[in-house]
Short mmCIF file of C-alpha atoms in Angstrom, two decimals:
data_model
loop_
_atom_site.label_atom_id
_atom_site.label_comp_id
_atom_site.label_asym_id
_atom_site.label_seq_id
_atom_site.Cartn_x
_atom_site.Cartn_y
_atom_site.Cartn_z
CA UNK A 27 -24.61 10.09 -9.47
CA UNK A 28 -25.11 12.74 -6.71
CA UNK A 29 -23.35 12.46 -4.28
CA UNK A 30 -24.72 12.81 -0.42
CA UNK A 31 -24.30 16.28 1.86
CA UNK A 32 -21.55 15.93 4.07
CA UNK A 33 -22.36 17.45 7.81
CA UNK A 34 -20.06 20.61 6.44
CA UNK A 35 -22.28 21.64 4.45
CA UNK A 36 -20.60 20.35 1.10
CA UNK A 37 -22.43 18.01 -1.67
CA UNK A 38 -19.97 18.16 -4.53
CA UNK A 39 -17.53 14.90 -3.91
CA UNK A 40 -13.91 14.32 -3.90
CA UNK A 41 -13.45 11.60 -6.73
CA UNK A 42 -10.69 9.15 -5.33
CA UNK A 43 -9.99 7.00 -8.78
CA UNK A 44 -8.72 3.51 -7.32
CA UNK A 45 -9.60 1.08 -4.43
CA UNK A 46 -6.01 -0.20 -3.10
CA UNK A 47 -4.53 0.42 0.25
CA UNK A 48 -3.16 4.10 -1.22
CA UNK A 49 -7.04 4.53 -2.48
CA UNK A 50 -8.89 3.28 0.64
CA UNK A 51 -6.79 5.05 2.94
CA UNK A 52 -6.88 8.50 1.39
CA UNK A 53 -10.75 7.56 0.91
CA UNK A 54 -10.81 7.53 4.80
CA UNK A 55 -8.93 10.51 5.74
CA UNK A 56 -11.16 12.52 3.44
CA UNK A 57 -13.98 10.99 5.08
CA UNK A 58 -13.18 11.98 8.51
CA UNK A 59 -12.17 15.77 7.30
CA UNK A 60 -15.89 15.78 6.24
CA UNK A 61 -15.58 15.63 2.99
CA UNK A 62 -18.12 13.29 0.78
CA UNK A 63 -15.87 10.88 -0.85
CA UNK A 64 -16.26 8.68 -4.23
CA UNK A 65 -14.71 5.60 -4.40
CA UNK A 66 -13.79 4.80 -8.76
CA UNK A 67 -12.59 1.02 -9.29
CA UNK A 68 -12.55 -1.06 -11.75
CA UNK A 69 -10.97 -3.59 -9.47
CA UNK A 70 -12.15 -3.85 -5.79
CA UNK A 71 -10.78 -6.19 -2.78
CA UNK A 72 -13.06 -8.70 -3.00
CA UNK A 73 -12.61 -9.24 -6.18
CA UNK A 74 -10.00 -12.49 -7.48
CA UNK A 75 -6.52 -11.81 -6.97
CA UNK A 76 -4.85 -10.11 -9.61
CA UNK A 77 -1.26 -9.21 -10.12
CA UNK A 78 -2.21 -5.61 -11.66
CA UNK A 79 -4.01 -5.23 -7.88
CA UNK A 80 -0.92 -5.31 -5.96
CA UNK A 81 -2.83 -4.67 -2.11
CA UNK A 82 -3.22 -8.19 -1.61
CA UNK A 83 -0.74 -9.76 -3.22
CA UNK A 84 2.24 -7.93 -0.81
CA UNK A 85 3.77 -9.05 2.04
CA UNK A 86 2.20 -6.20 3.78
CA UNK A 87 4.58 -5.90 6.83
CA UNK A 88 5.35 -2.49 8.16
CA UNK A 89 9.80 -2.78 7.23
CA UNK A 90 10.26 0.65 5.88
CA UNK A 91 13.48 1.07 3.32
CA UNK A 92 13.02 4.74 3.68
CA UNK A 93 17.13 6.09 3.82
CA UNK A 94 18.63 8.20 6.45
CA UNK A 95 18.54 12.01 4.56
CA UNK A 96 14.98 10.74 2.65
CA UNK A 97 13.02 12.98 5.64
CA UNK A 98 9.84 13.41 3.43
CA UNK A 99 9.22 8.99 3.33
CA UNK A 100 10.47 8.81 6.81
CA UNK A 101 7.68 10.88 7.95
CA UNK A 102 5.35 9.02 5.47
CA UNK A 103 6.37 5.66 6.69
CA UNK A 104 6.34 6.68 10.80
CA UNK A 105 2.73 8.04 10.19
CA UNK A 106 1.73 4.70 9.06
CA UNK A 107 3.39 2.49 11.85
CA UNK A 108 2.14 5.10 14.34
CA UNK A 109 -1.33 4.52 12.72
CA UNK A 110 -0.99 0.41 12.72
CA UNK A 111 0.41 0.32 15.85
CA UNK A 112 -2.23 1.82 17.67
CA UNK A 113 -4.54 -0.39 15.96
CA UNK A 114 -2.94 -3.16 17.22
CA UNK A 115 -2.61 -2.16 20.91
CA UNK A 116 -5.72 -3.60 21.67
CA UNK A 117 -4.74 -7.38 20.10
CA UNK A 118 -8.07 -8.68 19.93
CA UNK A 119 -9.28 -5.46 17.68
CA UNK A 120 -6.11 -5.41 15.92
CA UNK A 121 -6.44 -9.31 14.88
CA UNK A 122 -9.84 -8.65 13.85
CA UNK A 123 -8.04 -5.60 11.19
CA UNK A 124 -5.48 -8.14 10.42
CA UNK A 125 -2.63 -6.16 12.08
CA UNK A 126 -0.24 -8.66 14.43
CA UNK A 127 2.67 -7.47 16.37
CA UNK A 128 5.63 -9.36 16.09
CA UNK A 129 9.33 -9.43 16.48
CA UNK A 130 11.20 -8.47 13.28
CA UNK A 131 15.17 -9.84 12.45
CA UNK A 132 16.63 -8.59 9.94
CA UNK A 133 19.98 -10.16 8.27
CA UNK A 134 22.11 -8.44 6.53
CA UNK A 135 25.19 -9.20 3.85
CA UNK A 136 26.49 -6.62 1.78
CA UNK A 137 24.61 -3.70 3.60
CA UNK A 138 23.79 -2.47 6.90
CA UNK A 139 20.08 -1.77 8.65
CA UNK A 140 18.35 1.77 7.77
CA UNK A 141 18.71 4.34 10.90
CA UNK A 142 14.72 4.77 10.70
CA UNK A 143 14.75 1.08 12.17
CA UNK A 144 16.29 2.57 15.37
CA UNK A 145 13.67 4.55 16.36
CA UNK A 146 11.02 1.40 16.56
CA UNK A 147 10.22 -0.20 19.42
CA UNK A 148 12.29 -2.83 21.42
CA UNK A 149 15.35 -2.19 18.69
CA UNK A 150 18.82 -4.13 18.69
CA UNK A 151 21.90 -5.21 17.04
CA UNK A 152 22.98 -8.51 17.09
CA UNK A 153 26.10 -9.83 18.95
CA UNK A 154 28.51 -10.42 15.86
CA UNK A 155 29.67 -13.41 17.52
CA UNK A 156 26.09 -14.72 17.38
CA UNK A 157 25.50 -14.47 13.06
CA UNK A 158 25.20 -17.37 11.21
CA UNK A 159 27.57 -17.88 8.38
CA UNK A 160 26.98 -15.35 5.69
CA UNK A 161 26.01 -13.04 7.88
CA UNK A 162 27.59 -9.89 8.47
CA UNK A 163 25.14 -8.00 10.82
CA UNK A 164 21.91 -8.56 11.72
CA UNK A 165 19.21 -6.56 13.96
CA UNK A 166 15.76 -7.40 15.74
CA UNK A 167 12.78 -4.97 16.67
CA UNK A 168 9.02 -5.26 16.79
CA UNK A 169 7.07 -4.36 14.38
CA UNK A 170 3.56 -5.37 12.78
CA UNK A 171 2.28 -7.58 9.68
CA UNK A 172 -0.94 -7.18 7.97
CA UNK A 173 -3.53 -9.48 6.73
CA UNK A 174 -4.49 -7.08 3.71
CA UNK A 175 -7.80 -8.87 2.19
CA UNK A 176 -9.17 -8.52 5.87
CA UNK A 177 -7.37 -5.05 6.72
CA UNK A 178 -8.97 -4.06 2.74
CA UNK A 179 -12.20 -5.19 4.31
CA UNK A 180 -11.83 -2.77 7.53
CA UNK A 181 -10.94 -0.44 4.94
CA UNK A 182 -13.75 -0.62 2.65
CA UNK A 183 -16.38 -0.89 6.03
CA UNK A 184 -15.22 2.28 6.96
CA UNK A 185 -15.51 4.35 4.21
CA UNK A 186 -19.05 3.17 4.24
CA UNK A 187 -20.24 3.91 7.45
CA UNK A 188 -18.45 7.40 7.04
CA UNK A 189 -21.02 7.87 4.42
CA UNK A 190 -18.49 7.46 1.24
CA UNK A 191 -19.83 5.62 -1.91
CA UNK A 192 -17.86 3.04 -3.74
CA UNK A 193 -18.74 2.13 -7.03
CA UNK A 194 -17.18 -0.49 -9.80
CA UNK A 195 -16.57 0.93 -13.17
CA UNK A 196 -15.00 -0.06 -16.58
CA UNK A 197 -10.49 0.72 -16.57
CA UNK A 198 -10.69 4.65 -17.12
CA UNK A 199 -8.69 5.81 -19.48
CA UNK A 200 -8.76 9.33 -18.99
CA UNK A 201 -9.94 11.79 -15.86
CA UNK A 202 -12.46 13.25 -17.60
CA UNK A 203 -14.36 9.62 -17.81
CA UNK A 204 -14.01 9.51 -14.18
CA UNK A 205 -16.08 12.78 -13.56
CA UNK A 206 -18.86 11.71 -15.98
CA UNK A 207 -19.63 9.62 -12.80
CA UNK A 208 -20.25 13.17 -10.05
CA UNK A 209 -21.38 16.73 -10.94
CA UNK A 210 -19.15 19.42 -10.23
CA UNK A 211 -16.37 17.34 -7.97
CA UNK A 212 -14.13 19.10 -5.71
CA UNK A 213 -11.01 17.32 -6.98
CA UNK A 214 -9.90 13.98 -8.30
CA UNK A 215 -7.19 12.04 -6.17
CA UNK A 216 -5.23 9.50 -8.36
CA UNK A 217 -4.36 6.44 -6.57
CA UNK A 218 -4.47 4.32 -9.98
CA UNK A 219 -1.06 2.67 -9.36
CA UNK A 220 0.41 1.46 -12.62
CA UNK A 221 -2.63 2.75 -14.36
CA UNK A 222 -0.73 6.12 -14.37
CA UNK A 223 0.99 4.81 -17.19
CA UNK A 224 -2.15 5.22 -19.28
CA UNK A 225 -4.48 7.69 -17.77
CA UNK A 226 -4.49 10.31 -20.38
CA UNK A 227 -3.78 13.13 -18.06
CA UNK A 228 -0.57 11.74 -17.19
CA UNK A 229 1.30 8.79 -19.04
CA UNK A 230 3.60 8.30 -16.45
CA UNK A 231 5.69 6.06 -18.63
CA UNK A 232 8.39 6.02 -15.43
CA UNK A 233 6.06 3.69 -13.49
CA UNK A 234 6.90 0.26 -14.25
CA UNK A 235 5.82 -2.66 -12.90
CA UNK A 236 8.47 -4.58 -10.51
CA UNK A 237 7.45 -8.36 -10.85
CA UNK A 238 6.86 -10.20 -7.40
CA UNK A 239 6.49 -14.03 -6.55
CA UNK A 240 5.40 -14.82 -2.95
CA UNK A 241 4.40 -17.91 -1.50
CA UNK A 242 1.71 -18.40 1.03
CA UNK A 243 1.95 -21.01 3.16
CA UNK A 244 0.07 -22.54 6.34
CA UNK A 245 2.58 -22.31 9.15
CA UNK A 246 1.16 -20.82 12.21
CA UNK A 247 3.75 -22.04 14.57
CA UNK A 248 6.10 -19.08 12.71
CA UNK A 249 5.53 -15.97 15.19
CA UNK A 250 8.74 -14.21 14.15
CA UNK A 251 9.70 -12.14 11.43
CA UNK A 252 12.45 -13.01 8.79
CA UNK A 253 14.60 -10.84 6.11
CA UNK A 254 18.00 -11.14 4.90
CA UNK A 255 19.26 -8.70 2.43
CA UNK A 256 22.03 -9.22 0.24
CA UNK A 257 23.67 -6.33 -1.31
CA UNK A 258 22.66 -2.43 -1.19
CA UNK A 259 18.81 -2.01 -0.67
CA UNK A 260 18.45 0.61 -3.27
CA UNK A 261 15.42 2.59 -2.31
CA UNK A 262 13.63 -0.45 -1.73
CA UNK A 263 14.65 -2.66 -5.47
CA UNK A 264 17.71 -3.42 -4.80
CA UNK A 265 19.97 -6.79 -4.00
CA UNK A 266 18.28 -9.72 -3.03
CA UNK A 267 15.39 -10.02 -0.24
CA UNK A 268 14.48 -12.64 1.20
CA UNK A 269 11.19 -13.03 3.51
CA UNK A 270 9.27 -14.92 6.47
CA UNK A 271 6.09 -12.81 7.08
CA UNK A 272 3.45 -14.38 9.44
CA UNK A 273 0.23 -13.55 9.60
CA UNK A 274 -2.71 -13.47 12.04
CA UNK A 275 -4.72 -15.95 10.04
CA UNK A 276 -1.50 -18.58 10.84
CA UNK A 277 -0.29 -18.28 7.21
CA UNK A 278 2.82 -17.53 6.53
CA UNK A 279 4.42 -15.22 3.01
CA UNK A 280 7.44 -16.60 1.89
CA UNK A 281 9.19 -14.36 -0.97
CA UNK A 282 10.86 -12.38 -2.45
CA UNK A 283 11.31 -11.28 -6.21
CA UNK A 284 11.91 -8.18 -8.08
CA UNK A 285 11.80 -8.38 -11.46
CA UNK A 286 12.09 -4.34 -13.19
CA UNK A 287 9.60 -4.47 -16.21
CA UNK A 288 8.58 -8.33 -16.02
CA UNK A 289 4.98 -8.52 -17.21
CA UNK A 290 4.77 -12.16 -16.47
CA UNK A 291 1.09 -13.00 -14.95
CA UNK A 292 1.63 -17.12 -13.75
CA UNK A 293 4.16 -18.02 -11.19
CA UNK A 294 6.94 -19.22 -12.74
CA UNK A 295 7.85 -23.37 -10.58
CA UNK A 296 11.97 -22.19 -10.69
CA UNK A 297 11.25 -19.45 -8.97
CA UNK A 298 8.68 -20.68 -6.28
CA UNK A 299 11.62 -23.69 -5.99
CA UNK A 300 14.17 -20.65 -5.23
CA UNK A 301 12.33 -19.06 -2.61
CA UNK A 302 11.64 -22.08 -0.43
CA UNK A 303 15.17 -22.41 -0.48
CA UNK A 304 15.99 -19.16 0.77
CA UNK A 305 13.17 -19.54 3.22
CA UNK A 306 14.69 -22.42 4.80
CA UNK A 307 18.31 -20.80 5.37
CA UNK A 308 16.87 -17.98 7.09
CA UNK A 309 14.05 -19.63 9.47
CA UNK A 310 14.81 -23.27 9.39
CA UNK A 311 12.18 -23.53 12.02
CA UNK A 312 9.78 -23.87 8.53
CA UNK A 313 10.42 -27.54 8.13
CA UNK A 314 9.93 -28.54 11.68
CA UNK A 315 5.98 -27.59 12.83
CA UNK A 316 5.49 -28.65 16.34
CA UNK A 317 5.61 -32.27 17.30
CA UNK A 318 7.27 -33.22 14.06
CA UNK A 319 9.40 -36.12 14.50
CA UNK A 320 11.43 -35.44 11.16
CA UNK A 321 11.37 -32.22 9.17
CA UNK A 322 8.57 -31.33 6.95
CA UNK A 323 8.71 -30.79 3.21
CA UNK A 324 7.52 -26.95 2.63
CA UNK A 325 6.60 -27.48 -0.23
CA UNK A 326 3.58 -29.22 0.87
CA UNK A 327 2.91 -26.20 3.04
CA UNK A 328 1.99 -24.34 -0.15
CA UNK A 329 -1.39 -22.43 -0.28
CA UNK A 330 -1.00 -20.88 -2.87
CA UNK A 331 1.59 -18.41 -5.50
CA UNK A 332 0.85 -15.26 -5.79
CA UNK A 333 2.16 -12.69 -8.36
CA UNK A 334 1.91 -9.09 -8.22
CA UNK A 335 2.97 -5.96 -9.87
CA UNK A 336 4.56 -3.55 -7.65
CA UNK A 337 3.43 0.24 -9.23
CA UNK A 338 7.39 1.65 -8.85
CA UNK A 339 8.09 4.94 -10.30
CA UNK A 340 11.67 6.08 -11.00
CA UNK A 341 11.32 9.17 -8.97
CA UNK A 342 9.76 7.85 -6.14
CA UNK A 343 5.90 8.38 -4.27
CA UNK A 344 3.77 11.25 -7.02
CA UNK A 345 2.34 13.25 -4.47
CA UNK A 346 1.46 16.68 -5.31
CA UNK A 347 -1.81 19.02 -6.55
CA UNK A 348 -2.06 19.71 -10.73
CA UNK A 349 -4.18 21.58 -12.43
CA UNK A 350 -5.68 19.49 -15.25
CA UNK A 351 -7.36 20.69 -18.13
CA UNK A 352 -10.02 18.04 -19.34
CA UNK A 353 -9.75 17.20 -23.03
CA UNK A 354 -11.19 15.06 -25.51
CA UNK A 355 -14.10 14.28 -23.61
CA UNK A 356 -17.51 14.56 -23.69
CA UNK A 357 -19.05 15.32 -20.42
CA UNK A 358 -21.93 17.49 -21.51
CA UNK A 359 -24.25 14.91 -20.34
CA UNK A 360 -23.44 16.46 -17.03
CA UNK A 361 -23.91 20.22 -17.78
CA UNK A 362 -19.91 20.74 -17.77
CA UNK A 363 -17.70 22.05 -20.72
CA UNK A 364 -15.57 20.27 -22.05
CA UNK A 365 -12.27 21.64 -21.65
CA UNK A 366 -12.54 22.71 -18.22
CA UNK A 367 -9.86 22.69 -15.81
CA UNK A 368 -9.93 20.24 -12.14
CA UNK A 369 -8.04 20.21 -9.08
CA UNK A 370 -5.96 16.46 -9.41
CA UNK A 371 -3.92 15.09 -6.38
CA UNK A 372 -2.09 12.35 -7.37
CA UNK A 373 -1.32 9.72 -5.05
CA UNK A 374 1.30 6.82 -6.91
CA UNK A 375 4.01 5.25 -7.31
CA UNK A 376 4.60 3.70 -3.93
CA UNK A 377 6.43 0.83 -5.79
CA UNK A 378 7.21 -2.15 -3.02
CA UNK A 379 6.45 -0.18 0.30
CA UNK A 380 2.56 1.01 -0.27
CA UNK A 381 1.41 -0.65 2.94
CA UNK A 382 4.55 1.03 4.88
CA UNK A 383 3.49 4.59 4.48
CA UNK A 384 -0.01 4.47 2.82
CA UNK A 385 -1.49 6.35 6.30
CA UNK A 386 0.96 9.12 5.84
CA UNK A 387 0.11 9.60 2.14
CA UNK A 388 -3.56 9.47 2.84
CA UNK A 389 -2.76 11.86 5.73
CA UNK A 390 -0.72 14.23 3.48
CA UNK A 391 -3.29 13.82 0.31
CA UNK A 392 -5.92 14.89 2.05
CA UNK A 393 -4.28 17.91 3.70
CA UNK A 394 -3.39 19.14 0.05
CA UNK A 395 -7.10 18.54 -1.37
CA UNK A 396 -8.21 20.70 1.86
CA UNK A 397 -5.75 23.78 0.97
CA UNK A 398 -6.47 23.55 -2.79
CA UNK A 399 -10.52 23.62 -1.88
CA UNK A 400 -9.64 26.58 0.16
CA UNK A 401 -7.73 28.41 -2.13
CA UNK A 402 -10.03 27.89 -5.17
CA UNK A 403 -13.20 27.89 -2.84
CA UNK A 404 -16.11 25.82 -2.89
CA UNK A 405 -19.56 26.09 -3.31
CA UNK A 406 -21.34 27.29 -0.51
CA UNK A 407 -18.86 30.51 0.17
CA UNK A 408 -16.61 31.56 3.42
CA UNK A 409 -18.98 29.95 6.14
CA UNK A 410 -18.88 26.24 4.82
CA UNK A 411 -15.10 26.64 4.51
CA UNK A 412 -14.80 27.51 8.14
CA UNK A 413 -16.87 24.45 9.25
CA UNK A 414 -14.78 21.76 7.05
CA UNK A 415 -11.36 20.15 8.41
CA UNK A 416 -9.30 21.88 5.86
#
């Protein structure tokens, strides 16, 4: 496939292997550095849920779990409210996105709130006189919540009218399969999530899947935020979270689990039992929709269980240029040798928090494609360099 001429000046692509928030966003701040962008998927939004797509199965609320001296996902995660909170400032345009503002609490036993938390907007700490039982300290803030199939959607109609292609294609198993698909690209970005485990380029065997169980539920009376933590966070996996996430639709996510190296596909009942409890004890105001005259079984409330596989790798968010050397792969079809060596930004391993910071990764990916094509040169010598938004 050839790909389009960018107004630059530049007709070789950046490949961008993976169609997730991490995927779509990077896709988009290519796009608007000029850059022709292709899209690789094997699974796209609009396609069934499925827990090894873990974009729409989240929560997708901006809470980041970024810790005090951790500047590099501070700056990651404030990009990406900055970005979603503009988007929202207009509430009509924001609700079309999917991104709500809200008021956030967040309960704590065991732990104390991030300082990141202090810098968003309307922040405070609760009265201690004011906790419920259990509760050692507790603050509020607002924040915003994302729908992410319609946000997905904005997403994906973006990088089309940017003039970016997006194509389906079989689970790649190596790099070199994905530029069978573009002559010549200017770099790859990996945003393949847990498939990093099995690209052949990198068998990332520290990404694991972290098991999730959320509930979605039809509660649109719930306009307020809930999460209690018990025990330390952990970078994000640890203790136990619970969660009340509205939406703009009027549904509601209920969760949490995290379950380190559970490859379990089907909601398990004991679990979906568990978090409706926990729901309850942290926004009772579940059971009683408006006009009720007793309270409501939840459990009728149920949409739907989701499962998904958060992509979590043991050294946090891969974000960095490689030179790859293709091997084992026969792209002659193309008029490359095989063997040759590609500029690869990867872009994985957000784990739990991809929605939190996936603007400032996009941000920061495309930056580092733009000095790497600058440094190598492209195609087209010194003048189309100038003209592109390196």
């Amino acid at each position: 496939m050839a790909a389009a001429r960018s107004p630059h000046g530049l007709s070789s692509p950046v490949i961008i292997i993976g169609a997730g928030c991490i995927g779509l966003t990077t896709a988009v701040a290519l796009l608007r550095r000029g850059f022709p962008v292709l899209v690789l998927a094997h699974h796209l939004p609009s396609d069934p849920l499925s827990p090894d797509y873990s974009s729409t199965a989240a929560g997708a609320h901006h809470l980041s779990f970024a810790a005090s001296d951790d500047w590099r996902q501070r700056y990651l995660d404030v990009k990406t409210f900055d970005v979603l909170w503009s988007e929202s400032d207009d509430r009509d345009e924001g609700l079309h996105k999917g991104v709500m503002r809200l008021t956030q609490t967040e309960l704590y036993k065991g732990d104390l709130h991030l300082r990141l938390l202090e810098e968003l907007p309307d922040f405070r700490i609760h009265d201690a006189a004011t906790l419920p039982d259990g509760i050692e300290h507790a603050v509020s803030f607002s924040s915003v919540t994302i729908e992410p199939a319609r946000y997905l959607d904005y997403l994906v109609r973006t990088v089309t009218s940017l003039g970016g292609t997006l194509q389906r294609v079989p689970r790649l198993d190596s790099l070199a399969q994905a530029r069978s698909y573009a002559k010549s690209p200017l770099a790859i970005v990996n945003c393949t999530g847990l498939g990093a485990r099995d690209l052949a380029e990198t068998q990332d065997k520290t990404v694991v899947p972290v098991r999730g169980q959320v509930l979605r539920v039809r509660a649109p009376w719930i306009k307020t935020g809930w999460t209690r933590q018990v025990g330390a966070l952990g970078g994000a996996e640890g203790g136990e979270r619970t969660y009340v996430i509205p939406r703009a639709s009027g549904d509601v996510i209920l969760g949490g689990t995290r379950d380190a190296d559970d490859w379990e596909r089907e909601p398990r009942p004991e679990t979906t039992a568990d978090i409706v409890r926990r729901a309850l004890e942290i926004c009772p105001a579940l059971a009683h929709p408006p006009h009720a005259t007793e309270p409501f079984d939840v459990a009728g409330l149920v949409v739907s269980e989701v499962v998904g596989f958060r992509p979590t790798r043991a050294d946090g968010i891969r974000l960095e240029a490689e030179t790859v050397r293709l091997e084992g792969e026969d792209v002659g079809a193309q008029g490359q040798r095989q063997g040759e060596e590609l500029t690869v930004v990867h872009n994985y391993g957000h784990g739990g928090y991809g929605w939190q910071c996936a603007w400032g990764c996009a941000e920061e990916a495309a930056r580092i494609v733009g000095e790497e094509v600058r440094r190598k040169g492209v195609k087209g010598g010194p003048a189309v360099l100038l003209k592109a938004k390196l």
